[in-house]
Short mmCIF file of C-alpha atoms in Angstrom, two decimals:
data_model
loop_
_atom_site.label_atom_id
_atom_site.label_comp_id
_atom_site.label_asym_id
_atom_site.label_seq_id
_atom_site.Cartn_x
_atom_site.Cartn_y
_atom_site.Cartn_z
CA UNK A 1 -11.21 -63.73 -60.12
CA UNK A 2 -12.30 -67.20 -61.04
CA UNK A 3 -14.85 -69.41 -58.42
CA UNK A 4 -14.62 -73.28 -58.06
CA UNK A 5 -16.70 -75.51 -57.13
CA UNK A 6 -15.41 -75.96 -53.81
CA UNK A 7 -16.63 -71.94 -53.60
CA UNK A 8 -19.81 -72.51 -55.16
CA UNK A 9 -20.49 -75.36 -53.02
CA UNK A 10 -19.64 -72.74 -49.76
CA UNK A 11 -21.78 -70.07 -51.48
CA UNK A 12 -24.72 -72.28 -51.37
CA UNK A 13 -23.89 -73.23 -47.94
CA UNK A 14 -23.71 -70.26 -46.89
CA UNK A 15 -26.95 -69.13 -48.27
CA UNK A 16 -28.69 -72.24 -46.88
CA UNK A 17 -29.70 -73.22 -50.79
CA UNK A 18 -29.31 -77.14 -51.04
CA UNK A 19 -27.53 -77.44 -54.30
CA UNK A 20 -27.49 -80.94 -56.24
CA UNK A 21 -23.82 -82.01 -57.49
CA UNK A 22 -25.02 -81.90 -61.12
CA UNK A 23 -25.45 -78.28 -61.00
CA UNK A 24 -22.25 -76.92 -59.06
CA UNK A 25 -20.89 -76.24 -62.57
CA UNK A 26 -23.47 -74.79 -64.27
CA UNK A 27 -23.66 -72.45 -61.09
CA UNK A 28 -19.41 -72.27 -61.25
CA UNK A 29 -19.78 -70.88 -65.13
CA UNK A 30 -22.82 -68.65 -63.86
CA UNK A 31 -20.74 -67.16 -61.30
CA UNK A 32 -17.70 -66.74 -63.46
CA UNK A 33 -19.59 -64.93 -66.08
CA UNK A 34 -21.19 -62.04 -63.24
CA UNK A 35 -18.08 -61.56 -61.89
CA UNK A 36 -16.21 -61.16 -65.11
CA UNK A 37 -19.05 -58.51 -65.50
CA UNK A 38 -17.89 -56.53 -62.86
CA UNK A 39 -14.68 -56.95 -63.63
CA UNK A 40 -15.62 -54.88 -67.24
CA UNK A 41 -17.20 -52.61 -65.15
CA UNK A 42 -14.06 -51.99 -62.93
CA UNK A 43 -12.40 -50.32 -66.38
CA UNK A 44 -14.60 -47.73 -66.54
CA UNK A 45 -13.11 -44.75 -66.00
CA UNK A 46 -15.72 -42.51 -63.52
CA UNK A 47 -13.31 -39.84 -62.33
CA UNK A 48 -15.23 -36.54 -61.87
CA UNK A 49 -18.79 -38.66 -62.10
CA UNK A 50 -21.18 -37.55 -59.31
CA UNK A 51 -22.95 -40.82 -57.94
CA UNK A 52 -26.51 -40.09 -58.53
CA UNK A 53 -29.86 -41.79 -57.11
CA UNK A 54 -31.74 -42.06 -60.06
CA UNK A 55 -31.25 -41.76 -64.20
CA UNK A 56 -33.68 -38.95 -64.39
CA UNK A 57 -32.64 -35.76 -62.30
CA UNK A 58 -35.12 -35.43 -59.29
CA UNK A 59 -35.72 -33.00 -56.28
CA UNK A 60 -36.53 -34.61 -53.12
CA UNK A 61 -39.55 -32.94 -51.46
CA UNK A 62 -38.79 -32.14 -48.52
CA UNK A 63 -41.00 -30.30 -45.21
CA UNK A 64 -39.86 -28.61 -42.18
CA UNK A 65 -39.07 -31.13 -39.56
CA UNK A 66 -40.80 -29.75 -36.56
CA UNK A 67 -41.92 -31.55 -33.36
CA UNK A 68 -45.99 -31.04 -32.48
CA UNK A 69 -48.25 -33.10 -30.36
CA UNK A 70 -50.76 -32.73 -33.08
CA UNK A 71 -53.12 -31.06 -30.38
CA UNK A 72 -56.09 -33.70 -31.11
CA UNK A 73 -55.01 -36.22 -28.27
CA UNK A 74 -58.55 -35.35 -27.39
CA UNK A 75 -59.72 -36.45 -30.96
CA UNK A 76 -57.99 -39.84 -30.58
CA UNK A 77 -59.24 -41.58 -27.58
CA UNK A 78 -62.69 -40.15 -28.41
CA UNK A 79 -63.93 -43.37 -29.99
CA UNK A 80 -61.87 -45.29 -27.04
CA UNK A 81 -63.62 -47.89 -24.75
CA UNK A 82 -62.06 -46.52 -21.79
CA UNK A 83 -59.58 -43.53 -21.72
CA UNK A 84 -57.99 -41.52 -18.78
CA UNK A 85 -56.47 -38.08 -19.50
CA UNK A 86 -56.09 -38.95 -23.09
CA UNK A 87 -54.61 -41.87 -22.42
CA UNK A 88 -55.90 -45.38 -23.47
CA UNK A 89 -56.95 -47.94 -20.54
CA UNK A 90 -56.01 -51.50 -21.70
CA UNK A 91 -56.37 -54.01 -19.42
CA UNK A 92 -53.67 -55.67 -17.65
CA UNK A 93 -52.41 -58.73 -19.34
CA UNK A 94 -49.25 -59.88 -17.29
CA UNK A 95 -49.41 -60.81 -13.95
#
């Protein structure tokens, strides 16, 4: 696949990047050469390659997901300026 500089010049559009005319082909050959990157990477053969998160093997660590209230509501609105039930009072700012 091979960009011109009509393409380039939509790219940047697209991107909102204001792109002088002088430097569409510099940008063109820039393109071209990532692209013809991937296209070396496309002839790599992966078949029976796990995809993998990271080049070092890791184990996530992991806890039990378990739904508490914490049971220190109390704890929380101690400090507060004004509090109902464990609740905090803020005062009304739309009328």
């Amino acid at each position: 696949m091979s960009v011109d500089a009509a393409t380039v010049k939509r790219i940047a559009r697209l991107a909102r990047i204001a792109v002088p005319e002088e430097d569409v082909p510099h940008l063109q050959g820039e393109l071209n050469a990532i692209l013809d990157f991937v296209a070396q990477l496309d002839e790599v053969d992966v078949t029976g390659i796990e995809p993998m998160t990271s080049v070092t093997p890791m184990v996530m660590k992991k806890r039990q997901d378990v739904v508490t209230d914490g049971n220190i509501a109390a704890k929380i609105v101690a400090n507060a300026p004004a509090r109902e039930d464990n609740y905090f009072l803020v005062p009304k700012v739309v009328e």
